[in-house]
Short mmCIF file of C-alpha atoms in Angstrom, two decimals:
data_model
loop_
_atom_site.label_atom_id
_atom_site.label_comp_id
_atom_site.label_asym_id
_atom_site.label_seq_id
_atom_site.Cartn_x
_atom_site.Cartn_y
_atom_site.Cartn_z
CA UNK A 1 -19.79 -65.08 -4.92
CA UNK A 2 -22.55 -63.12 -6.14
CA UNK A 3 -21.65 -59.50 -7.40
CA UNK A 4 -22.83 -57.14 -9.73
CA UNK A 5 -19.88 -54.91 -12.42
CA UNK A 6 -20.18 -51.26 -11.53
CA UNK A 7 -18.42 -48.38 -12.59
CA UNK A 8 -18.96 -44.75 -13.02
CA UNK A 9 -17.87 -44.16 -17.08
CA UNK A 10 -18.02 -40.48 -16.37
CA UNK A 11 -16.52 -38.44 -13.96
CA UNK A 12 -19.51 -36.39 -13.43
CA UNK A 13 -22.29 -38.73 -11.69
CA UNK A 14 -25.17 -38.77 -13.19
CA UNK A 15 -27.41 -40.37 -10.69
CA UNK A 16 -30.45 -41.07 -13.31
CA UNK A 17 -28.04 -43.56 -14.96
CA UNK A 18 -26.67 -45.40 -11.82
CA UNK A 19 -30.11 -45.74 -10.64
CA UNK A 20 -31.02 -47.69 -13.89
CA UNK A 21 -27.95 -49.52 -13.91
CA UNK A 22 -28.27 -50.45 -10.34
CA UNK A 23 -31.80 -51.22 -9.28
CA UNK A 24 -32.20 -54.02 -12.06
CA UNK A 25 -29.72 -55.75 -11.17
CA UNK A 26 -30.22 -55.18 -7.04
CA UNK A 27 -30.80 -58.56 -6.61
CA UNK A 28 -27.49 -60.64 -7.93
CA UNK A 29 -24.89 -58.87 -5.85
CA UNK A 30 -23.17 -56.29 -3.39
CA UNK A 31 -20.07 -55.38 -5.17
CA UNK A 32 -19.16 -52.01 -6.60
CA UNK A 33 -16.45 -51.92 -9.22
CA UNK A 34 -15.07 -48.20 -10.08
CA UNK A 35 -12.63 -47.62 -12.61
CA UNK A 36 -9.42 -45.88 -12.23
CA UNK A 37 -5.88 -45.00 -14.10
CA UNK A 38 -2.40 -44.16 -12.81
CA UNK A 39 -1.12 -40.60 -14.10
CA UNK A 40 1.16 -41.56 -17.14
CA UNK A 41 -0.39 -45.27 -17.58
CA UNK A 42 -3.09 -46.25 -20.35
CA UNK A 43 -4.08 -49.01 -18.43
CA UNK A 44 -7.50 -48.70 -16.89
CA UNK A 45 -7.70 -51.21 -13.25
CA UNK A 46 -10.66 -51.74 -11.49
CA UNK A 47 -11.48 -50.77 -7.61
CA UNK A 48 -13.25 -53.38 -5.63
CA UNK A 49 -15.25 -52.29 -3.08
CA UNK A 50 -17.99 -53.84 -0.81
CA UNK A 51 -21.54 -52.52 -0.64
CA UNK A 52 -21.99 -51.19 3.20
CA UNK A 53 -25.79 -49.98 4.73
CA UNK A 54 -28.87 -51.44 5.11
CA UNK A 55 -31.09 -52.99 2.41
CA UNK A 56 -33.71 -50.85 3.27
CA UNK A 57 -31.49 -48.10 2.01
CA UNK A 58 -31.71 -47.12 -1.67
CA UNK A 59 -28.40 -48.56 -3.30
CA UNK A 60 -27.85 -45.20 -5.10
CA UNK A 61 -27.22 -43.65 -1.84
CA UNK A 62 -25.18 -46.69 -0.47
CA UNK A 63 -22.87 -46.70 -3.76
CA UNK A 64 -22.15 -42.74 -3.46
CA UNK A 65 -21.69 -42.98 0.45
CA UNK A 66 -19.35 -46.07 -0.33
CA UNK A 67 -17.48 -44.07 -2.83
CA UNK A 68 -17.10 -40.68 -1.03
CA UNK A 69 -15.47 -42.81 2.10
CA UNK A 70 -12.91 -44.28 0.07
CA UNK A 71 -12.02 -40.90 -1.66
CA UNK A 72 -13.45 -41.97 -4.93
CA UNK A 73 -15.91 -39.34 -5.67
CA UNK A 74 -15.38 -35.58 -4.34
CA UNK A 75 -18.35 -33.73 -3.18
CA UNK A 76 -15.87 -31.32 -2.53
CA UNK A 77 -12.84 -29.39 -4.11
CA UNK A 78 -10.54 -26.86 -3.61
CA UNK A 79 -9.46 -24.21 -5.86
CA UNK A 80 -5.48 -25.46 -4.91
CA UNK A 81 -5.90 -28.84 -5.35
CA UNK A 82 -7.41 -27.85 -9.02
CA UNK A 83 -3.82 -26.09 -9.10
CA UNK A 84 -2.06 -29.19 -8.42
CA UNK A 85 -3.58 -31.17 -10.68
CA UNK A 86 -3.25 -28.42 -13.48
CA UNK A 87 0.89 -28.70 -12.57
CA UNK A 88 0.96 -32.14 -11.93
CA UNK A 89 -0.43 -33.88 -14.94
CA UNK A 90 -0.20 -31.29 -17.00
CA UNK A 91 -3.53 -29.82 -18.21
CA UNK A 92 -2.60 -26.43 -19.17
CA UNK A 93 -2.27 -26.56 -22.96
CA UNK A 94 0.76 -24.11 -23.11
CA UNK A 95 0.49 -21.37 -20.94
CA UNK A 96 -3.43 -21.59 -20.82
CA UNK A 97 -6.27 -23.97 -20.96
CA UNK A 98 -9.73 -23.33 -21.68
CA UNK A 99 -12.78 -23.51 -19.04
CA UNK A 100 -14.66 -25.85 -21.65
CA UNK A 101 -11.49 -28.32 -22.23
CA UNK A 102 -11.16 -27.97 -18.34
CA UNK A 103 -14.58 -29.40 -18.01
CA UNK A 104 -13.68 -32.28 -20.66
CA UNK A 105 -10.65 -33.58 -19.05
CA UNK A 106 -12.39 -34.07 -15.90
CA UNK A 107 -15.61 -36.01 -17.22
CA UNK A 108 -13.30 -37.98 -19.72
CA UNK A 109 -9.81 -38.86 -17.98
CA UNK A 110 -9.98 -41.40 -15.05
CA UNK A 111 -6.81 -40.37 -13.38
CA UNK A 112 -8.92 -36.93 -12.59
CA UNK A 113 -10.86 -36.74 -9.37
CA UNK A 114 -14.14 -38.03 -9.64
CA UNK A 115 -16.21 -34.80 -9.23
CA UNK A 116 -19.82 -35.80 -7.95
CA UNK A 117 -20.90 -32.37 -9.96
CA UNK A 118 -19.81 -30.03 -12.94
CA UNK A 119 -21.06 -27.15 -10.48
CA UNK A 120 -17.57 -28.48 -7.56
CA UNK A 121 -15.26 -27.69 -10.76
CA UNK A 122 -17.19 -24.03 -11.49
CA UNK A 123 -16.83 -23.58 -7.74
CA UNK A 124 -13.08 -24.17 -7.49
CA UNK A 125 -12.10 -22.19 -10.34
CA UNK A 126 -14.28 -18.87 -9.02
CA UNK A 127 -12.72 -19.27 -5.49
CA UNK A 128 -9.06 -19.56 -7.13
CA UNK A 129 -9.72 -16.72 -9.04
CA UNK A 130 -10.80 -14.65 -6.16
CA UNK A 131 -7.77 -15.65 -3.70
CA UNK A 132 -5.13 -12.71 -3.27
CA UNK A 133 -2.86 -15.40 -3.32
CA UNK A 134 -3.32 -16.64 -6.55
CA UNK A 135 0.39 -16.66 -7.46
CA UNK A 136 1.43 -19.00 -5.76
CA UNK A 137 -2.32 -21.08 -4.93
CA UNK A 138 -4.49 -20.99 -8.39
CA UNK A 139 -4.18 -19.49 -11.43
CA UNK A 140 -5.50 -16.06 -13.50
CA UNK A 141 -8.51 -16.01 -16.00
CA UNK A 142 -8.96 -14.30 -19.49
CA UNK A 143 -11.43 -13.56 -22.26
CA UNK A 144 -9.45 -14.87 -24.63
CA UNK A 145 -6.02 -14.58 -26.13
CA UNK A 146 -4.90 -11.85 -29.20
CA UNK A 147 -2.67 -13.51 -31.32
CA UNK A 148 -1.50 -10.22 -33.25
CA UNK A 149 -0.55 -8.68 -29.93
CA UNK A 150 0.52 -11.48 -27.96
CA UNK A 151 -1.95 -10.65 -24.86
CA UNK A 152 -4.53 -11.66 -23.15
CA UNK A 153 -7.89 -9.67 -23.08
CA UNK A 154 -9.66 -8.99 -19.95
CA UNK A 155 -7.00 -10.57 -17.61
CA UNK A 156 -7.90 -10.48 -13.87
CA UNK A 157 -6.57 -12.40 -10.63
CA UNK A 158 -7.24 -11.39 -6.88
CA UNK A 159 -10.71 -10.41 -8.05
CA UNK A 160 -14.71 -11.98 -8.00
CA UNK A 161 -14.97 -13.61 -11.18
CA UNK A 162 -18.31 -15.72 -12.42
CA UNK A 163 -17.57 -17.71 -14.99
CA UNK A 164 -19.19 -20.25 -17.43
CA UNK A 165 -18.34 -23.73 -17.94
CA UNK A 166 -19.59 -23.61 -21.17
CA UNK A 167 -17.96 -20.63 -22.40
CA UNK A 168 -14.60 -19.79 -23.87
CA UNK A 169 -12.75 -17.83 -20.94
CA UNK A 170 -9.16 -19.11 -20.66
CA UNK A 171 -7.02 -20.22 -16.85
CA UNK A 172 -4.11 -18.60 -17.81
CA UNK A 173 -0.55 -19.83 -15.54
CA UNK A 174 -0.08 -17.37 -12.43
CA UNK A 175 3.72 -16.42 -13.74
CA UNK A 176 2.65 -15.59 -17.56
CA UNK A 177 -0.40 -13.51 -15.98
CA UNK A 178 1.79 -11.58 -13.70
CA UNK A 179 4.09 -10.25 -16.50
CA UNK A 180 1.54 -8.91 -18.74
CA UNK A 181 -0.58 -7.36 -15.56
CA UNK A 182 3.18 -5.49 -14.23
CA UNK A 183 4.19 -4.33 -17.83
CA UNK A 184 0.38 -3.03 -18.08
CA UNK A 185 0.43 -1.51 -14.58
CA UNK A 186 3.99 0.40 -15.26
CA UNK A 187 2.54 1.58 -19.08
CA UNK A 188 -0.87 2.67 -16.59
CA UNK A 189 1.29 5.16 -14.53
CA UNK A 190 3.55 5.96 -16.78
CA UNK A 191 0.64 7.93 -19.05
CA UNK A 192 -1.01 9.09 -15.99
CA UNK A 193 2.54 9.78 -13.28
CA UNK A 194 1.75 10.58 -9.70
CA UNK A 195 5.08 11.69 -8.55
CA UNK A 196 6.85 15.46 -9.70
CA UNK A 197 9.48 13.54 -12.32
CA UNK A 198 8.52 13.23 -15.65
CA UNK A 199 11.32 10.98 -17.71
CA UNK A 200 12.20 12.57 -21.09
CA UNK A 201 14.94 10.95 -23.22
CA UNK A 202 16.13 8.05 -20.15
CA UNK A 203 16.81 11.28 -17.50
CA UNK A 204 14.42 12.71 -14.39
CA UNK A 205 13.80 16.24 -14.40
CA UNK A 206 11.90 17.57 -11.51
CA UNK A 207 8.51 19.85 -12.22
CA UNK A 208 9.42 23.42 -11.63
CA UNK A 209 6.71 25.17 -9.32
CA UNK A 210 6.56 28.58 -8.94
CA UNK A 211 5.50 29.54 -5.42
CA UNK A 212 4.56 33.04 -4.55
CA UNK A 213 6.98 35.25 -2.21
CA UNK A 214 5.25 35.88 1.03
CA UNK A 215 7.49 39.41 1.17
CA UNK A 216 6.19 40.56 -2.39
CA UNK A 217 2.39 38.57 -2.29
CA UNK A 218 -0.85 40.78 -2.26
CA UNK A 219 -2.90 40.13 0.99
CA UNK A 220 -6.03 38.69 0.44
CA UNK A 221 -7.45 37.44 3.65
CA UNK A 222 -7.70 39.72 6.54
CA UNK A 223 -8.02 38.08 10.32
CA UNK A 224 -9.86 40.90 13.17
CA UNK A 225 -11.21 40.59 16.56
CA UNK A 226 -13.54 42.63 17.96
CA UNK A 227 -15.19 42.79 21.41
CA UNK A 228 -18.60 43.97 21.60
CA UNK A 229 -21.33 44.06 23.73
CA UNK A 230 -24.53 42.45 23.15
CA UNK A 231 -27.15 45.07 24.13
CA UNK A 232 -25.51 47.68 21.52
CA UNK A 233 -24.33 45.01 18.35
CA UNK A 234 -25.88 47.26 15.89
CA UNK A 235 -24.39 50.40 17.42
CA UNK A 236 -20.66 48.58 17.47
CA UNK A 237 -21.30 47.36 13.51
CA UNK A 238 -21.32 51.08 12.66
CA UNK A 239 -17.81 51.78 14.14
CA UNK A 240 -16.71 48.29 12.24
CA UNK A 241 -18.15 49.43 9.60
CA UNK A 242 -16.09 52.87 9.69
CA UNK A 243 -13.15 50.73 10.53
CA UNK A 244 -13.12 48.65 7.21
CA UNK A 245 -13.48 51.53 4.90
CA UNK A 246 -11.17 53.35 5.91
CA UNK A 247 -8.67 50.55 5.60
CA UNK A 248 -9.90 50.30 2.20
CA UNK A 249 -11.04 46.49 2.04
CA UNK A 250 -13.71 45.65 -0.63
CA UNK A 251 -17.45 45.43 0.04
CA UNK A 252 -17.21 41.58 -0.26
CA UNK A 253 -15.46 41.45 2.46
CA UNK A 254 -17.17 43.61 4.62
CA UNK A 255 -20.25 42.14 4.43
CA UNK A 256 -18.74 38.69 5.12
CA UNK A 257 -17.24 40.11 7.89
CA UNK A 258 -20.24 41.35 9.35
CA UNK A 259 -22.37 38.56 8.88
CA UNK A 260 -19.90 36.61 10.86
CA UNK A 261 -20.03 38.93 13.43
CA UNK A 262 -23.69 38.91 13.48
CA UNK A 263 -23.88 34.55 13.52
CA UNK A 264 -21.43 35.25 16.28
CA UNK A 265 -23.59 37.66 18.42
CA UNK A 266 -27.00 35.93 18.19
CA UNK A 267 -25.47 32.32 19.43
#
C-alpha cells in the first residue's frame, strides 16, 4: 500500500511547512499519520487516517478538513474547555500559570488540543476572563505576582481583558483570586463606610446627628398666594409689595417673590 508519514510536530499548524512536506511527496500516497499521547503516558502513538476529497483539491486543504472531522485539530475553543484542561492535566504551576508557558504547553505537549492557531488560545483566555461566571467556568488574570506581599497586582475577573501571548500576565485559579479580591473589597469599604456605624475597638456605635427642632427652628422659606388680575399686575405688586415689608422679610426675598409672580402673570 502506498502511503506517505504525516504528522503535525507542533500543535500550532503552520501551513507553509505542511505544504512543503506534503506536495513533494503528493505522488506516493494518501495516508495521513498525526501524532498523539494519552494524559499521564510518555508514549507517543500514531493516528491513521485516510486522505478524503478530490485530487483536484490542494492536499493542504484535504489534510486540515480530514483532521478537523476527526476532532484532531480545533479551529475552535472555548474559554471552559481551556478550564478543563487547566484542572484536568494540571497546567497551573501552583496557583497560577503564565500566558507565555500557557502558549508553550499547547505547541509542545501532544495530549493538548491541536489548536489550528495561537490567535483560538488568545481568544479563549479573553472570553474566560470576561464571563461573570468565571468562578466556577475560567479562571482570573494578573500582572504579575508580589512576593513580599503575597498578592497579585492588577487582579481582575468578570471584566474585558486584552491580553498578550507573549507577555508575562499570569491565569491565576478562580478560588485563590476570589480571596484576595473579597479581603480587598472589605479593606475598600472599610476606609471609605457607606452605612452610619463606624467600628472602633471590635463595637458599632451609631453616628450621632443633630437635627434641628421644628418648634425652636428659624423660618426661612415663606409659601403665599395671591390672586390678581391681569389688567392691573403692576397696581397689585404695589400692595404685595406693602405686604412683605411690613412682615419684615428681606429684600432677597421679595424680589424673588415678585419675579415669580411676574413669570406667573405673563404665561
Amino acid at each position: 500500500m502506498r502511503r506517505v508519514d504525516f504528522g503535525i510536530a507542533r500543535h500550532f499548524v503552520d501551513k507553509k511547512q505542511i505544504n512543503q512536506v506534503i506536495l513533494p511527496v503528493q505522488f506516493f500516497g494518501t495516508i495521513i499519520l498525526t501524532p498523539y499521547q494519552e494524559v499521564g503516558s510518555s508514549d507517543v502513538q500514531w493516528d491513521e487516517s485516510k486522505m478524503n476529497g478530490s485530487n483536484q483539491e490542494a492536499y493542504l486543504s484535504r489534510v486540515l478538513k480530514k483532521l478537523t472531522s476527526q476532532s484532531q485539530l480545533y479551529n475552535d475553543f472555548a474559554s471552559s474547555e481551556l478550564r478543563i484542561n487547566l484542572d484536568r492535566i494540571p497546567l497551573w504551576r501552583g496557583d497560577n500559570v503564565s500566558v507565555r508557558q500557557l502558549r508553550e504547553d499547547f505547541a509542545k505537549y501532544l495530549y493538548l488540543p491541536k489548536l489550528s492557531s495561537a490567535h483560538l488560545l488568545q481568544q479563549a483566555i479573553e472570553s474566560g476572563l470576561s464571563l461573570v461566571s468565571w468562578q466556577k467556568d475560567s479562571f482570573a488574570y494578573a500582572e504579575s505576582f508580589d512576593e513580599e506581599n503575597a498578592r497579585y497586582r492588577g487582579l481582575r475577573a468578570g471584566t474585558q481583558v486584552l491580553i498578550s501571548l507573549d507577555g508575562y500576565g499570569l491565569l491565576v485559579k478562580p478560588d485563590v483570586a476570589e480571596i484576595q479580591l473579597s479581603k480587598e473589597r472589605a479593606e475598600a469599604e472599610a476606609a471609605n463606610p457607606t452605612t452610619p456605624y463606624l467600628s472602633t475597638g471590635g463595637s458599632s456605635e451609631k453616628l450621632e446627628v443633630n437635627e434641628a427642632d421644628p418648634k425652636t427652628a428659624k423660618r426661612t422659606r415663606f409659601v403665599g398666594h395671591v390672586d390678581t388680575d391681569a389688567t392691573r399686575f403692576f397696581r397689585s405688586t404695589d400692595d404685595i409689595e406693602k405686604e412683605i415689608l411690613k412682615r419684615n422679610l428681606t429684600v432677597q426675598l421679595m424680589e424673588a417673590y415678585l419675579q415669580t409672580l411676574l413669570a406667573q402673570a405673563l404665561l
